[in-house]
């Protein structure tokens, strides 16, 4: 099914991080440390539409990405969510939340928030990419 | 670890649905079809703190519960999320969202919403319980 996978337009403006065995990882350019895991499967909107095997891989990729985000950014809790009300392609948000962040303790979805500067974005992106590269090399 | 599992006070007011092999399932009493899956493990706040085996079971229980909610309630998309900013015990929300619902397409967390009447609550609860019972009997 991967050959028929087409990333929805809404994701084109996000920054590419890495392709894991199942998921494409993208980074959000907002003020929160925030990535998306998007299974490279065609026409999937919800986790329960994936095969059992893909669901297992997805859970492990969520775990790997969660551990990585916790190590890179000061994190009081990770918000992990598949919502998709506005963007009908399965994407799992992984967001590092911190008691000092601007929206704590509210959720980030639907809220006004700052965008990262180009410099901040490149800094976070390079750190996340490097961390995934280390995991893959080990 | 199950013997040390203690449900946080915040969940005591929710309606008990069923204990799956890993998770306690509770129902929210708000206007949306909405359940929680809470792994019966002590001191767990995030999915990546569970063992690999538990994570696999959690994903399958999320899938079972997701399929069930879709069958019982008119669903345009399921919102599946582990947030925990306010309640520090791992709980996975599974919410049936509908384009006609009062908050569409916004997320439900942090929003004002109606509570179910006692009658509506009992009706939904009995339907969800019956559906889980059928799955277990099969």
CSV table of C-alpha atoms in Angstrom, one decimal:
chain,number,residue,atom,x,y,z
A,1,UNK,CA,0.0,0.0,0.0
A,2,UNK,CA,3.0,2.3,0.5
A,3,UNK,CA,3.2,3.0,-3.2
A,4,UNK,CA,-0.2,4.6,-3.1
A,5,UNK,CA,0.5,6.7,0.0
A,6,UNK,CA,0.1,10.4,-0.8
A,7,UNK,CA,0.8,13.0,1.9
A,8,UNK,CA,-2.2,15.4,2.3
A,9,UNK,CA,-1.5,19.0,1.3
A,10,UNK,CA,-2.0,20.1,4.9
A,11,UNK,CA,1.3,18.4,5.8
A,12,UNK,CA,3.4,19.8,3.0
A,13,UNK,CA,4.4,22.9,5.0
A,14,UNK,CA,5.7,20.8,7.9
A,15,UNK,CA,9.4,20.0,8.1
A,16,UNK,CA,10.5,16.5,7.1
A,17,UNK,CA,12.4,14.7,9.8
A,18,UNK,CA,12.8,11.0,8.8
A,19,UNK,CA,11.1,8.0,7.3
A,20,UNK,CA,10.8,5.2,9.9
A,21,UNK,CA,9.9,1.7,8.8
A,22,UNK,CA,6.2,2.6,8.9
A,23,UNK,CA,5.8,6.3,9.5
A,24,UNK,CA,6.9,9.5,8.0
A,25,UNK,CA,8.0,11.9,10.8
A,26,UNK,CA,7.3,15.6,10.3
A,27,UNK,CA,7.9,18.5,12.7
A,28,UNK,CA,5.5,21.3,13.5
A,29,UNK,CA,6.8,24.8,13.4
A,30,UNK,CA,5.0,26.0,16.5
A,31,UNK,CA,6.4,27.1,19.8
A,32,UNK,CA,6.0,23.6,21.3
A,33,UNK,CA,8.3,20.6,20.6
A,34,UNK,CA,5.9,18.8,18.4
A,35,UNK,CA,6.2,16.0,15.8
A,36,UNK,CA,3.7,14.0,13.7
A,37,UNK,CA,3.9,10.3,12.9
A,38,UNK,CA,2.1,9.5,9.7
A,39,UNK,CA,1.9,5.8,8.6
A,40,UNK,CA,2.8,5.5,4.9
A,41,UNK,CA,-0.3,3.7,4.0
A,42,UNK,CA,-3.0,4.7,1.6
A,43,UNK,CA,-6.4,5.9,2.7
A,44,UNK,CA,-6.0,5.5,6.4
A,45,UNK,CA,-7.8,7.9,8.8
A,46,UNK,CA,-7.7,6.0,12.1
A,47,UNK,CA,-5.4,3.6,13.9
A,48,UNK,CA,-8.1,0.8,13.8
A,49,UNK,CA,-8.0,0.8,10.0
A,50,UNK,CA,-4.3,-0.3,10.0
A,51,UNK,CA,-3.4,-4.0,10.0
A,52,UNK,CA,-2.6,-5.6,13.3
A,53,UNK,CA,1.1,-5.8,12.3
A,54,UNK,CA,1.1,-2.1,11.3
A,55,UNK,CA,-0.5,-1.2,14.6
A,56,UNK,CA,2.2,-2.9,16.5
A,57,UNK,CA,4.9,-1.2,14.5
A,58,UNK,CA,3.1,2.2,15.0
A,59,UNK,CA,3.0,1.7,18.8
A,60,UNK,CA,6.8,1.0,18.8
A,61,UNK,CA,7.5,4.0,16.6
A,62,UNK,CA,5.3,6.2,18.9
A,63,UNK,CA,7.4,4.8,21.8
A,64,UNK,CA,10.7,5.5,20.1
A,65,UNK,CA,9.7,9.0,19.2
A,66,UNK,CA,8.3,9.6,22.6
A,67,UNK,CA,11.5,8.6,24.4
A,68,UNK,CA,13.4,10.8,22.0
A,69,UNK,CA,11.2,13.9,22.5
A,70,UNK,CA,11.5,13.5,26.3
A,71,UNK,CA,15.2,13.3,26.1
A,72,UNK,CA,15.6,16.3,23.9
A,73,UNK,CA,13.1,18.7,25.5
A,74,UNK,CA,12.1,19.5,29.1
A,75,UNK,CA,8.9,17.5,29.3
A,76,UNK,CA,6.4,17.2,32.1
A,77,UNK,CA,4.0,15.1,30.0
A,78,UNK,CA,3.8,14.0,26.4
A,79,UNK,CA,0.5,14.5,24.7
A,80,UNK,CA,0.0,11.7,22.2
A,81,UNK,CA,-3.1,11.9,20.0
A,82,UNK,CA,-4.7,10.8,16.8
A,83,UNK,CA,-7.5,13.4,16.1
A,84,UNK,CA,-8.0,14.1,12.5
A,85,UNK,CA,-11.1,16.2,12.6
A,86,UNK,CA,-9.7,18.7,10.2
A,87,UNK,CA,-7.0,16.6,8.4
A,88,UNK,CA,-8.4,13.3,7.2
A,89,UNK,CA,-5.2,11.3,7.1
A,90,UNK,CA,-4.0,9.4,10.1
A,91,UNK,CA,-1.3,11.4,11.9
A,92,UNK,CA,-0.3,10.9,15.5
A,93,UNK,CA,0.7,14.1,17.4
A,94,UNK,CA,3.6,13.8,19.9
A,95,UNK,CA,3.9,17.0,21.8
A,96,UNK,CA,6.3,17.7,24.7
A,97,UNK,CA,4.4,19.7,27.2
A,98,UNK,CA,5.9,21.6,30.1
A,99,UNK,CA,4.3,23.3,33.1
A,100,UNK,CA,6.0,26.5,32.0
A,101,UNK,CA,4.7,26.5,28.5
A,102,UNK,CA,2.3,29.2,27.3
A,103,UNK,CA,-0.9,27.0,27.2
A,104,UNK,CA,-0.3,24.8,30.2
A,105,UNK,CA,-2.4,22.9,31.3
A,106,UNK,CA,-4.8,23.3,28.3
A,107,UNK,CA,-4.4,21.3,25.1
A,108,UNK,CA,-2.7,23.0,22.2
A,109,UNK,CA,-5.2,22.1,19.5
A,110,UNK,CA,-7.3,25.0,18.2
A,111,UNK,CA,-5.3,27.5,20.2
A,112,UNK,CA,-3.4,30.6,19.2
A,113,UNK,CA,0.3,30.1,19.5
A,114,UNK,CA,3.6,31.5,18.3
A,115,UNK,CA,5.5,30.1,15.4
A,116,UNK,CA,9.2,29.3,15.8
A,117,UNK,CA,11.6,31.6,14.1
A,118,UNK,CA,13.6,30.0,11.1
A,119,UNK,CA,16.6,29.8,13.4
A,120,UNK,CA,14.7,28.0,16.2
A,121,UNK,CA,13.0,25.7,13.7
A,122,UNK,CA,16.4,24.7,12.2
A,123,UNK,CA,17.9,24.2,15.6
A,124,UNK,CA,15.0,21.9,16.8
A,125,UNK,CA,14.9,20.1,13.5
A,126,UNK,CA,18.6,19.3,13.5
A,127,UNK,CA,18.5,18.0,17.1
A,128,UNK,CA,15.5,15.8,16.3
A,129,UNK,CA,17.1,14.5,13.1
A,130,UNK,CA,20.4,13.8,14.9
A,131,UNK,CA,18.6,11.9,17.7
A,132,UNK,CA,16.7,9.7,15.2
A,133,UNK,CA,20.0,9.1,13.3
A,134,UNK,CA,21.6,7.8,16.5
A,135,UNK,CA,18.7,5.5,17.2
A,136,UNK,CA,19.0,4.0,13.7
A,137,UNK,CA,22.7,3.7,13.9
A,138,UNK,CA,22.6,1.7,17.2
B,1,UNK,CA,2.1,-4.4,39.2
B,2,UNK,CA,-1.7,-4.7,39.0
B,3,UNK,CA,-2.1,-5.2,42.7
B,4,UNK,CA,-0.6,-1.7,43.3
B,5,UNK,CA,-2.9,-0.1,40.7
B,6,UNK,CA,-5.0,2.6,42.3
B,7,UNK,CA,-7.5,4.6,40.2
B,8,UNK,CA,-7.0,8.3,40.7
B,9,UNK,CA,-9.8,10.2,42.4
B,10,UNK,CA,-10.6,12.1,39.2
B,11,UNK,CA,-11.9,8.9,37.7
B,12,UNK,CA,-14.1,7.8,40.5
B,13,UNK,CA,-17.1,9.8,39.2
B,14,UNK,CA,-16.9,8.1,35.8
B,15,UNK,CA,-19.0,5.1,35.0
B,16,UNK,CA,-17.4,1.6,35.2
B,17,UNK,CA,-17.8,-0.3,31.9
B,18,UNK,CA,-15.5,-3.4,32.0
B,19,UNK,CA,-12.1,-4.6,32.9
B,20,UNK,CA,-10.3,-5.8,29.8
B,21,UNK,CA,-7.1,-7.9,30.2
B,22,UNK,CA,-5.0,-4.8,30.6
B,23,UNK,CA,-7.3,-1.8,30.9
B,24,UNK,CA,-10.2,-0.6,33.0
B,25,UNK,CA,-12.8,1.0,30.7
B,26,UNK,CA,-14.8,3.9,32.1
B,27,UNK,CA,-17.4,6.1,30.4
B,28,UNK,CA,-17.5,9.9,30.5
B,29,UNK,CA,-20.9,11.4,31.3
B,30,UNK,CA,-20.7,14.2,28.7
B,31,UNK,CA,-22.7,14.7,25.6
B,32,UNK,CA,-20.2,12.9,23.4
B,33,UNK,CA,-19.8,9.1,23.1
B,34,UNK,CA,-16.6,8.9,25.1
B,35,UNK,CA,-14.7,6.2,27.0
B,36,UNK,CA,-11.4,6.0,28.7
B,37,UNK,CA,-8.9,3.0,28.7
B,38,UNK,CA,-6.8,3.0,31.8
B,39,UNK,CA,-4.0,0.3,32.0
B,40,UNK,CA,-4.2,-1.3,35.5
B,41,UNK,CA,-0.6,-0.7,36.2
B,42,UNK,CA,0.9,1.3,39.1
B,43,UNK,CA,2.5,4.7,38.6
B,44,UNK,CA,2.2,5.0,34.8
B,45,UNK,CA,1.6,8.4,33.2
B,46,UNK,CA,2.6,7.8,29.6
B,47,UNK,CA,2.4,4.9,27.1
B,48,UNK,CA,6.1,4.8,26.7
B,49,UNK,CA,6.4,3.8,30.4
B,50,UNK,CA,4.5,0.6,29.8
B,51,UNK,CA,6.4,-2.6,29.0
B,52,UNK,CA,6.5,-3.6,25.3
B,53,UNK,CA,4.1,-6.4,25.9
B,54,UNK,CA,1.6,-4.1,27.7
B,55,UNK,CA,1.9,-1.6,24.9
B,56,UNK,CA,1.0,-4.2,22.3
B,57,UNK,CA,-2.0,-5.2,24.4
B,58,UNK,CA,-3.0,-1.6,24.9
B,59,UNK,CA,-3.0,-1.0,21.1
B,60,UNK,CA,-5.2,-4.0,20.6
B,61,UNK,CA,-7.6,-2.9,23.3
B,62,UNK,CA,-7.7,0.6,21.8
B,63,UNK,CA,-8.6,-1.1,18.5
B,64,UNK,CA,-11.3,-3.3,20.0
B,65,UNK,CA,-12.8,-0.3,21.8
B,66,UNK,CA,-12.5,1.9,18.7
B,67,UNK,CA,-14.4,-0.6,16.5
B,68,UNK,CA,-17.1,-0.9,19.1
B,69,UNK,CA,-17.6,2.8,19.5
B,70,UNK,CA,-17.8,3.2,15.7
B,71,UNK,CA,-20.4,0.5,15.5
B,72,UNK,CA,-22.5,1.9,18.4
B,73,UNK,CA,-22.5,5.6,17.6
B,74,UNK,CA,-22.6,7.7,14.4
B,75,UNK,CA,-18.9,8.4,13.9
B,76,UNK,CA,-17.2,10.6,11.4
B,77,UNK,CA,-13.9,10.3,13.2
B,78,UNK,CA,-12.6,8.8,16.4
B,79,UNK,CA,-10.4,11.0,18.5
B,80,UNK,CA,-7.9,8.8,20.4
B,81,UNK,CA,-5.6,10.6,22.8
B,82,UNK,CA,-3.3,10.2,25.8
B,83,UNK,CA,-3.0,13.7,27.3
B,84,UNK,CA,-2.8,13.7,31.1
B,85,UNK,CA,-1.9,17.4,31.7
B,86,UNK,CA,-4.5,17.6,34.5
B,87,UNK,CA,-4.8,13.9,35.5
B,88,UNK,CA,-1.5,12.2,36.0
B,89,UNK,CA,-2.5,8.6,35.4
B,90,UNK,CA,-2.3,7.1,31.9
B,91,UNK,CA,-5.8,7.2,30.3
B,92,UNK,CA,-6.5,6.9,26.6
B,93,UNK,CA,-9.6,8.9,25.5
B,94,UNK,CA,-11.7,7.3,22.7
B,95,UNK,CA,-14.3,9.8,21.6
B,96,UNK,CA,-16.8,9.3,18.8
B,97,UNK,CA,-16.9,12.6,16.9
B,98,UNK,CA,-19.6,13.6,14.4
B,99,UNK,CA,-19.9,16.5,12.0
B,100,UNK,CA,-23.2,17.4,13.6
B,101,UNK,CA,-21.8,17.4,17.2
B,102,UNK,CA,-21.8,20.7,19.2
B,103,UNK,CA,-18.1,21.3,19.0
B,104,UNK,CA,-17.2,20.0,15.6
B,105,UNK,CA,-14.5,20.3,14.3
B,106,UNK,CA,-12.8,21.5,17.4
B,107,UNK,CA,-11.4,19.2,20.1
B,108,UNK,CA,-13.5,18.6,23.2
B,109,UNK,CA,-10.8,19.0,25.8
B,110,UNK,CA,-11.2,22.1,27.9
B,111,UNK,CA,-14.5,23.1,26.3
B,112,UNK,CA,-17.9,23.6,27.8
B,113,UNK,CA,-20.3,20.9,27.1
B,114,UNK,CA,-23.5,19.3,28.2
B,115,UNK,CA,-23.7,16.4,30.6
B,116,UNK,CA,-25.9,13.4,29.8
B,117,UNK,CA,-29.1,13.0,31.7
B,118,UNK,CA,-29.2,10.0,34.0
B,119,UNK,CA,-31.4,8.3,31.5
B,120,UNK,CA,-29.1,9.0,28.5
B,121,UNK,CA,-26.1,7.9,30.6
B,122,UNK,CA,-27.7,4.6,31.6
B,123,UNK,CA,-28.8,4.0,28.0
B,124,UNK,CA,-25.3,4.6,26.5
B,125,UNK,CA,-23.6,2.6,29.3
B,126,UNK,CA,-25.8,-0.4,28.9
B,127,UNK,CA,-25.2,-0.4,25.1
B,128,UNK,CA,-21.4,-0.2,25.6
B,129,UNK,CA,-21.4,-2.8,28.3
B,130,UNK,CA,-23.5,-5.2,26.1
B,131,UNK,CA,-21.2,-4.7,23.1
B,132,UNK,CA,-18.1,-5.5,25.2
B,133,UNK,CA,-19.9,-8.6,26.6
B,134,UNK,CA,-20.6,-9.8,23.0
B,135,UNK,CA,-16.9,-9.4,22.1
B,136,UNK,CA,-15.8,-11.3,25.1
B,137,UNK,CA,-18.3,-14.1,24.5
B,138,UNK,CA,-17.2,-14.6,21.0
